Amino acid sequence: MSEEVKVRRVARKVSSGEDGAPGAGRPRTRAAKAALPQMAFDLFADVAADLTCGVDEVGRGPLAGPVVTAAVILDPSRPIKGLADSKKLTAQRREALYEEIVERSLAYCIAEASVAEIDSLNILHATMLAMQRAVNGLPRVPTLALIDGNRCPVLPMRAEAVIKGDDTVPAISAASILAKVTRDRQLVALHDEFPQYGFDEHVGYGTPRHLEALRLHGPSPHHRQSFAPVREAFEVFGALTVSRLARLS
């Protein structure tokens, strides 16, 4: 899995004018219509709509893998039933809701902070960075960002922290689901490369099996050295070499 930050974004097109832009059918004059770029019409429409995005993260506690965040702007005209804290949903239900959110939301963006960034910045600041990337990556500009938890990243729009927002605010619930499904998929894929750690079972969390694997095999390149159990394993095994990686695989 690459250390590079991956950002994916989708916006559902909304048509309300001659050329698909909200307000495009109501120019004051022909000259004014020509003078205002398409982006200006989209921005004015977003402000008028008072768009709100929900933001959440997954992966602050695990010993391995990136921290993944998502920002979602839901479409009030296309409600999604069953949104809730991703941790309270079955994997099958999360997958189904993931597809609905991608299809029905006005806009969404999934972003992350890498293991290297977590070790360099610490997990809190890496999480704030990933949240900034998710919100700034939205192709629609929200006027308000609702952040799960008790702390907000620095954003160019108004932001409010909502404790337990992933279980009470639908847009935050949707962000939680997108982030959870994305990160789980990444760690399951990582299991194919490093099966000895059991990433497909614990997705990087410090379960007894995971801690035992660290003691037996040492850390992989995807483990967070700034987390105590991994740091201790590095002290015992030292840096991972190409030859050792070959023996582990």
CSV table of N, CA, C and O in Angstrom, one decimal, residues 9-105:
chain,number,residue,atom,x,y,z
A,9,ARG,N,-12.7,12.0,-5.1
A,9,ARG,CA,-13.8,13.0,-4.9
A,9,ARG,C,-14.9,12.7,-6.0
A,9,ARG,O,-14.6,12.3,-7.1
A,10,VAL,N,-16.1,12.9,-5.6
A,10,VAL,CA,-17.2,12.8,-6.5
A,10,VAL,C,-18.2,13.8,-6.3
A,10,VAL,O,-18.5,14.2,-5.1
A,11,ALA,N,-18.8,14.4,-7.3
A,11,ALA,CA,-19.9,15.4,-7.1
A,11,ALA,C,-21.0,15.0,-8.1
A,11,ALA,O,-20.7,14.7,-9.2
A,12,ARG,N,-22.2,15.0,-7.6
A,12,ARG,CA,-23.3,14.7,-8.5
A,12,ARG,C,-23.7,16.0,-9.2
A,12,ARG,O,-24.0,17.0,-8.5
A,13,LYS,N,-23.9,16.0,-10.5
A,13,LYS,CA,-24.2,17.3,-11.2
A,13,LYS,C,-25.6,17.6,-11.0
A,13,LYS,O,-26.5,16.8,-11.0
A,14,VAL,N,-25.8,18.9,-10.7
A,14,VAL,CA,-27.2,19.4,-10.5
A,14,VAL,C,-27.5,20.5,-11.6
A,14,VAL,O,-26.7,21.4,-11.8
A,15,SER,N,-28.5,20.3,-12.4
A,15,SER,CA,-28.8,21.2,-13.5
A,15,SER,C,-30.0,22.0,-13.1
A,15,SER,O,-31.1,21.5,-12.7
A,16,SER,N,-29.9,23.3,-13.3
A,16,SER,CA,-31.1,24.2,-13.1
A,16,SER,C,-31.0,25.4,-14.1
A,16,SER,O,-31.5,26.5,-13.8
A,17,GLY,N,-30.3,25.3,-15.2
A,17,GLY,CA,-30.2,26.4,-16.1
A,17,GLY,C,-30.0,25.9,-17.5
A,17,GLY,O,-29.9,24.7,-17.8
A,18,GLU,N,-29.8,26.8,-18.5
A,18,GLU,CA,-29.7,26.4,-19.9
A,18,GLU,C,-28.5,25.5,-20.1
A,18,GLU,O,-28.5,24.5,-20.8
A,19,ASP,N,-27.3,25.8,-19.5
A,19,ASP,CA,-26.1,25.1,-19.7
A,19,ASP,C,-25.7,24.3,-18.5
A,19,ASP,O,-24.5,24.0,-18.3
A,20,GLY,N,-26.7,23.9,-17.6
A,20,GLY,CA,-26.4,23.0,-16.5
A,20,GLY,C,-25.9,23.7,-15.3
A,20,GLY,O,-25.7,23.0,-14.3
A,21,ALA,N,-25.7,25.0,-15.3
A,21,ALA,CA,-25.2,25.7,-14.1
A,21,ALA,C,-26.4,26.3,-13.3
A,21,ALA,O,-27.2,27.0,-13.9
A,22,PRO,N,-26.4,26.1,-12.0
A,22,PRO,CA,-27.5,26.8,-11.2
A,22,PRO,C,-27.5,28.3,-11.4
A,22,PRO,O,-26.5,28.9,-11.3
A,23,GLY,N,-28.6,28.8,-11.9
A,23,GLY,CA,-28.7,30.3,-12.1
A,23,GLY,C,-28.3,30.7,-13.5
A,23,GLY,O,-28.4,31.9,-13.8
A,24,ALA,N,-27.9,29.7,-14.3
A,24,ALA,CA,-27.4,30.1,-15.6
A,24,ALA,C,-28.5,30.7,-16.5
A,24,ALA,O,-28.2,31.4,-17.5
A,25,GLY,N,-29.7,30.3,-16.2
A,25,GLY,CA,-30.8,30.8,-17.1
A,25,GLY,C,-31.4,32.1,-16.7
A,25,GLY,O,-32.3,32.6,-17.3
A,26,ARG,N,-30.7,32.8,-15.7
A,26,ARG,CA,-31.2,34.1,-15.2
A,26,ARG,C,-30.2,35.1,-15.2
A,26,ARG,O,-30.0,35.8,-14.2
A,27,PRO,N,-29.4,35.3,-16.2
A,27,PRO,CA,-28.4,36.4,-16.2
A,27,PRO,C,-29.1,37.8,-16.3
A,27,PRO,O,-30.1,37.9,-16.9
A,28,ARG,N,-28.4,38.7,-15.7
A,28,ARG,CA,-29.0,40.1,-15.7
A,28,ARG,C,-28.9,40.7,-17.1
A,28,ARG,O,-29.9,41.4,-17.6
A,29,THR,N,-27.8,40.5,-17.8
A,29,THR,CA,-27.7,40.9,-19.1
A,29,THR,C,-26.8,39.9,-19.8
A,29,THR,O,-26.1,39.1,-19.2
A,30,ARG,N,-26.8,39.9,-21.2
A,30,ARG,CA,-26.0,39.0,-21.9
A,30,ARG,C,-24.5,39.3,-21.6
A,30,ARG,O,-23.7,38.4,-21.5
A,31,ALA,N,-24.1,40.5,-21.4
A,31,ALA,CA,-22.7,40.9,-21.1
A,31,ALA,C,-22.4,40.3,-19.7
A,31,ALA,O,-21.3,39.8,-19.5
A,32,ALA,N,-23.3,40.5,-18.8
A,32,ALA,CA,-23.0,40.0,-17.4
A,32,ALA,C,-22.8,38.5,-17.4
A,32,ALA,O,-22.0,37.9,-16.7
A,33,LYS,N,-23.7,37.8,-18.2
A,33,LYS,CA,-23.6,36.3,-18.3
A,33,LYS,C,-22.2,35.9,-18.8
A,33,LYS,O,-21.6,35.0,-18.4
A,34,ALA,N,-21.7,36.6,-19.8
A,34,ALA,CA,-20.4,36.3,-20.4
A,34,ALA,C,-19.3,36.6,-19.4
A,34,ALA,O,-18.2,36.0,-19.5
A,35,ALA,N,-19.5,37.7,-18.6
A,35,ALA,CA,-18.4,38.1,-17.7
A,35,ALA,C,-18.2,37.2,-16.6
A,35,ALA,O,-17.1,37.0,-16.1
A,36,LEU,N,-19.3,36.6,-16.1
A,36,LEU,CA,-19.2,35.7,-14.9
A,36,LEU,C,-18.8,34.3,-15.3
A,36,LEU,O,-19.5,33.7,-16.1
A,37,PRO,N,-17.7,33.8,-14.8
A,37,PRO,CA,-17.3,32.4,-15.2
A,37,PRO,C,-18.2,31.4,-14.5
A,37,PRO,O,-18.9,31.7,-13.6
A,38,GLN,N,-18.2,30.2,-15.1
A,38,GLN,CA,-19.0,29.1,-14.6
A,38,GLN,C,-18.8,28.9,-13.1
A,38,GLN,O,-19.8,28.6,-12.3
A,39,MET,N,-17.6,29.0,-12.7
A,39,MET,CA,-17.2,28.7,-11.2
A,39,MET,C,-18.0,29.7,-10.3
A,39,MET,O,-18.4,29.3,-9.2
A,40,ALA,N,-18.2,30.9,-10.8
A,40,ALA,CA,-18.9,31.9,-10.0
A,40,ALA,C,-20.3,31.5,-9.7
A,40,ALA,O,-20.8,31.6,-8.6
A,41,PHE,N,-21.0,31.0,-10.8
A,41,PHE,CA,-22.4,30.5,-10.6
A,41,PHE,C,-22.4,29.4,-9.6
A,41,PHE,O,-23.3,29.3,-8.8
A,42,ASP,N,-21.5,28.4,-9.7
A,42,ASP,CA,-21.5,27.3,-8.8
A,42,ASP,C,-21.3,27.7,-7.4
A,42,ASP,O,-21.9,27.2,-6.5
A,43,LEU,N,-20.4,28.7,-7.2
A,43,LEU,CA,-20.1,29.1,-5.8
A,43,LEU,C,-21.3,29.9,-5.2
A,43,LEU,O,-21.7,29.6,-4.1
A,44,PHE,N,-21.9,30.7,-6.0
A,44,PHE,CA,-23.1,31.4,-5.5
A,44,PHE,C,-24.2,30.4,-5.2
A,44,PHE,O,-24.9,30.6,-4.2
A,45,ALA,N,-24.4,29.4,-6.0
A,45,ALA,CA,-25.4,28.4,-5.7
A,45,ALA,C,-25.1,27.7,-4.4
A,45,ALA,O,-26.0,27.4,-3.6
A,46,ASP,N,-23.8,27.3,-4.2
A,46,ASP,CA,-23.4,26.7,-2.9
A,46,ASP,C,-23.7,27.5,-1.7
A,46,ASP,O,-24.3,27.0,-0.7
A,47,VAL,N,-23.4,28.8,-1.8
A,47,VAL,CA,-23.6,29.7,-0.6
A,47,VAL,C,-25.1,29.8,-0.4
A,47,VAL,O,-25.6,29.8,0.8
A,48,ALA,N,-25.9,29.9,-1.5
A,48,ALA,CA,-27.3,30.1,-1.3
A,48,ALA,C,-28.0,28.8,-0.7
A,48,ALA,O,-28.9,28.9,0.1
A,49,ALA,N,-27.4,27.7,-1.0
A,49,ALA,CA,-27.9,26.4,-0.5
A,49,ALA,C,-27.5,26.1,0.9
A,49,ALA,O,-28.0,25.2,1.5
A,50,ASP,N,-26.6,26.9,1.4
A,50,ASP,CA,-26.1,26.7,2.8
A,50,ASP,C,-25.7,25.3,3.0
A,50,ASP,O,-26.2,24.6,3.9
A,51,LEU,N,-24.7,24.8,2.2
A,51,LEU,CA,-24.3,23.4,2.3
A,51,LEU,C,-23.6,23.1,3.5
A,51,LEU,O,-22.7,23.8,3.9
A,52,THR,N,-23.9,21.9,4.1
A,52,THR,CA,-23.3,21.4,5.3
A,52,THR,C,-22.6,20.1,5.0
A,52,THR,O,-23.3,19.2,4.4
A,53,CYS,N,-21.4,19.9,5.4
A,53,CYS,CA,-20.7,18.6,5.3
A,53,CYS,C,-20.5,18.0,6.6
A,53,CYS,O,-20.3,18.7,7.6
A,54,GLY,N,-20.5,16.7,6.7
A,54,GLY,CA,-20.2,16.0,7.9
A,54,GLY,C,-18.8,15.4,7.7
A,54,GLY,O,-18.4,14.9,6.6
A,55,VAL,N,-18.0,15.3,8.8
A,55,VAL,CA,-16.6,14.9,8.7
A,55,VAL,C,-16.3,13.9,9.8
A,55,VAL,O,-16.7,14.1,11.0
A,56,ASP,N,-15.7,12.8,9.5
A,56,ASP,CA,-15.3,11.8,10.5
A,56,ASP,C,-14.0,11.1,10.1
A,56,ASP,O,-13.6,11.1,9.0
A,57,GLU,N,-13.4,10.5,11.1
A,57,GLU,CA,-12.1,9.7,10.8
A,57,GLU,C,-12.3,8.3,11.3
A,57,GLU,O,-13.1,8.0,12.2
A,58,VAL,N,-11.5,7.4,10.8
A,58,VAL,CA,-11.3,6.0,11.2
A,58,VAL,C,-9.9,5.7,11.2
A,58,VAL,O,-9.1,6.0,10.3
A,59,GLY,N,-9.4,5.1,12.3
A,59,GLY,CA,-8.0,4.6,12.4
A,59,GLY,C,-7.1,5.3,13.3
A,59,GLY,O,-5.9,5.3,13.1
A,60,ARG,N,-7.6,6.0,14.3
A,60,ARG,CA,-6.7,6.7,15.2
A,60,ARG,C,-6.0,5.7,16.1
A,60,ARG,O,-4.8,5.9,16.5
A,61,GLY,N,-6.7,4.6,16.5
A,61,GLY,CA,-6.1,3.7,17.5
A,61,GLY,C,-5.3,2.6,17.0
A,61,GLY,O,-4.5,2.0,17.8
A,62,PRO,N,-5.4,2.1,15.7
A,62,PRO,CA,-4.6,1.0,15.3
A,62,PRO,C,-3.1,1.2,15.3
A,62,PRO,O,-2.6,2.3,15.4
A,63,LEU,N,-2.4,0.1,15.3
A,63,LEU,CA,-0.9,0.1,15.3
A,63,LEU,C,-0.4,0.1,13.9
A,63,LEU,O,0.8,0.3,13.8
A,64,ALA,N,-1.2,0.0,12.9
A,64,ALA,CA,-0.7,-0.1,11.5
A,64,ALA,C,-1.7,0.6,10.6
A,64,ALA,O,-2.9,0.7,10.9
A,65,GLY,N,-1.2,1.0,9.5
A,65,GLY,CA,-2.1,1.6,8.4
A,65,GLY,C,-2.3,3.1,8.6
A,65,GLY,O,-2.0,3.7,9.7
A,66,PRO,N,-2.9,3.8,7.6
A,66,PRO,CA,-3.1,5.2,7.7
A,66,PRO,C,-4.3,5.5,8.5
A,66,PRO,O,-5.1,4.6,8.9
A,67,VAL,N,-4.5,6.8,8.8
A,67,VAL,CA,-5.8,7.3,9.4
A,67,VAL,C,-6.6,7.8,8.2
A,67,VAL,O,-6.0,8.6,7.4
A,68,VAL,N,-7.8,7.4,8.1
A,68,VAL,CA,-8.6,7.7,6.9
A,68,VAL,C,-9.8,8.6,7.4
A,68,VAL,O,-10.4,8.3,8.4
A,69,THR,N,-10.1,9.6,6.6
A,69,THR,CA,-11.2,10.6,6.9
A,69,THR,C,-12.1,10.7,5.7
A,69,THR,O,-11.7,10.4,4.6
A,70,ALA,N,-13.3,11.2,5.9
A,70,ALA,CA,-14.2,11.4,4.8
A,70,ALA,C,-15.0,12.7,5.2
A,70,ALA,O,-15.3,13.0,6.3
A,71,ALA,N,-15.4,13.4,4.1
A,71,ALA,CA,-16.3,14.5,4.2
A,71,ALA,C,-17.5,14.3,3.3
A,71,ALA,O,-17.2,13.9,2.1
A,72,VAL,N,-18.7,14.5,3.7
A,72,VAL,CA,-19.9,14.1,2.9
A,72,VAL,C,-20.9,15.3,3.0
A,72,VAL,O,-21.2,15.8,4.1
A,73,ILE,N,-21.4,15.7,1.8
A,73,ILE,CA,-22.6,16.6,1.8
A,73,ILE,C,-23.8,15.8,1.3
A,73,ILE,O,-23.8,15.3,0.1
A,74,LEU,N,-24.7,15.5,2.1
A,74,LEU,CA,-25.9,14.7,1.8
A,74,LEU,C,-26.9,15.6,0.9
A,74,LEU,O,-26.9,16.8,1.0
A,75,ASP,N,-27.7,14.9,0.2
A,75,ASP,CA,-28.7,15.5,-0.7
A,75,ASP,C,-30.0,15.3,0.1
A,75,ASP,O,-30.5,14.2,0.2
A,76,PRO,N,-30.6,16.4,0.6
A,76,PRO,CA,-31.9,16.3,1.3
A,76,PRO,C,-33.0,15.7,0.5
A,76,PRO,O,-34.0,15.1,1.0
A,77,SER,N,-32.9,15.8,-0.8
A,77,SER,CA,-34.0,15.3,-1.7
A,77,SER,C,-33.8,13.8,-1.9
A,77,SER,O,-34.7,13.1,-2.5
A,78,ARG,N,-32.7,13.2,-1.5
A,78,ARG,CA,-32.4,11.8,-1.7
A,78,ARG,C,-32.0,11.2,-0.4
A,78,ARG,O,-30.8,10.8,-0.2
A,79,PRO,N,-32.8,11.1,0.6
A,79,PRO,CA,-32.4,10.6,1.9
A,79,PRO,C,-32.0,9.1,1.9
A,79,PRO,O,-32.4,8.3,1.0
A,80,ILE,N,-31.1,8.8,2.9
A,80,ILE,CA,-30.5,7.5,3.0
A,80,ILE,C,-30.9,6.9,4.3
A,80,ILE,O,-30.6,7.5,5.4
A,81,LYS,N,-31.7,5.8,4.3
A,81,LYS,CA,-32.1,5.2,5.5
A,81,LYS,C,-31.1,4.4,6.2
A,81,LYS,O,-30.3,3.7,5.5
A,82,GLY,N,-31.0,4.4,7.5
A,82,GLY,CA,-30.1,3.5,8.3
A,82,GLY,C,-28.8,4.0,8.6
A,82,GLY,O,-27.9,3.3,9.0
A,83,LEU,N,-28.5,5.3,8.3
A,83,LEU,CA,-27.2,5.9,8.7
A,83,LEU,C,-27.0,5.9,10.2
A,83,LEU,O,-27.9,6.2,10.9
A,84,ALA,N,-25.8,5.4,10.6
A,84,ALA,CA,-25.5,5.4,12.0
A,84,ALA,C,-24.0,5.3,12.1
A,84,ALA,O,-23.3,5.2,11.1
A,85,ASP,N,-23.5,5.3,13.3
A,85,ASP,CA,-22.1,5.2,13.6
A,85,ASP,C,-21.6,3.9,13.0
A,85,ASP,O,-22.2,2.8,13.2
A,86,SER,N,-20.6,4.0,12.1
A,86,SER,CA,-20.1,2.8,11.4
A,86,SER,C,-19.7,1.6,12.3
A,86,SER,O,-19.9,0.4,11.9
A,87,LYS,N,-19.3,1.9,13.5
A,87,LYS,CA,-18.9,0.8,14.4
A,87,LYS,C,-20.1,0.0,14.9
A,87,LYS,O,-19.9,-1.1,15.4
A,88,LYS,N,-21.3,0.6,14.8
A,88,LYS,CA,-22.5,-0.1,15.2
A,88,LYS,C,-23.2,-0.9,14.1
A,88,LYS,O,-24.2,-1.6,14.3
A,89,LEU,N,-22.6,-0.9,12.9
A,89,LEU,CA,-23.2,-1.6,11.8
A,89,LEU,C,-22.4,-2.8,11.4
A,89,LEU,O,-21.1,-2.9,11.7
A,90,THR,N,-23.0,-3.8,10.8
A,90,THR,CA,-22.3,-5.0,10.4
A,90,THR,C,-21.5,-4.6,9.1
A,90,THR,O,-21.8,-3.6,8.5
A,91,ALA,N,-20.5,-5.4,8.8
A,91,ALA,CA,-19.7,-5.1,7.6
A,91,ALA,C,-20.5,-5.1,6.4
A,91,ALA,O,-20.3,-4.3,5.5
A,92,GLN,N,-21.5,-6.0,6.3
A,92,GLN,CA,-22.3,-6.1,5.1
A,92,GLN,C,-23.2,-4.9,5.0
A,92,GLN,O,-23.4,-4.4,3.9
A,93,ARG,N,-23.7,-4.4,6.1
A,93,ARG,CA,-24.6,-3.2,6.1
A,93,ARG,C,-23.7,-2.0,5.7
A,93,ARG,O,-24.2,-1.1,5.0
A,94,ARG,N,-22.5,-1.9,6.2
A,94,ARG,CA,-21.7,-0.8,5.9
A,94,ARG,C,-21.4,-0.7,4.4
A,94,ARG,O,-21.4,0.3,3.8
A,95,GLU,N,-21.1,-1.9,3.8
A,95,GLU,CA,-20.8,-2.0,2.4
A,95,GLU,C,-22.0,-1.5,1.6
A,95,GLU,O,-21.8,-0.7,0.6
A,96,ALA,N,-23.2,-1.9,2.0
A,96,ALA,CA,-24.4,-1.5,1.2
A,96,ALA,C,-24.6,0.0,1.3
A,96,ALA,O,-25.0,0.7,0.4
A,97,LEU,N,-24.5,0.6,2.6
A,97,LEU,CA,-24.6,2.0,2.8
A,97,LEU,C,-23.6,2.8,2.0
A,97,LEU,O,-23.8,3.9,1.6
A,98,TYR,N,-22.4,2.3,2.0
A,98,TYR,CA,-21.3,2.9,1.3
A,98,TYR,C,-21.7,3.2,-0.2
A,98,TYR,O,-21.5,4.3,-0.7
A,99,GLU,N,-22.3,2.2,-0.8
A,99,GLU,CA,-22.7,2.4,-2.2
A,99,GLU,C,-23.8,3.4,-2.3
A,99,GLU,O,-23.9,4.2,-3.3
A,100,GLU,N,-24.8,3.4,-1.4
A,100,GLU,CA,-25.8,4.4,-1.4
A,100,GLU,C,-25.3,5.8,-1.2
A,100,GLU,O,-25.8,6.8,-1.8
A,101,ILE,N,-24.4,6.0,-0.3
A,101,ILE,CA,-23.8,7.3,0.0
A,101,ILE,C,-23.1,7.8,-1.3
A,101,ILE,O,-23.2,9.0,-1.6
A,102,VAL,N,-22.3,7.0,-1.9
A,102,VAL,CA,-21.6,7.4,-3.1
A,102,VAL,C,-22.6,7.8,-4.2
A,102,VAL,O,-22.3,8.8,-4.9
A,103,GLU,N,-23.7,7.1,-4.3
A,103,GLU,CA,-24.6,7.3,-5.4
A,103,GLU,C,-25.5,8.5,-5.1
A,103,GLU,O,-25.8,9.3,-6.0
A,104,ARG,N,-25.9,8.7,-3.8
A,104,ARG,CA,-26.9,9.7,-3.5
A,104,ARG,C,-26.4,11.1,-2.9
A,104,ARG,O,-27.2,12.0,-2.9
A,105,SER,N,-25.2,11.1,-2.5
A,105,SER,CA,-24.7,12.4,-1.9
A,105,SER,C,-24.5,13.4,-2.9
A,105,SER,O,-24.2,13.1,-4.1
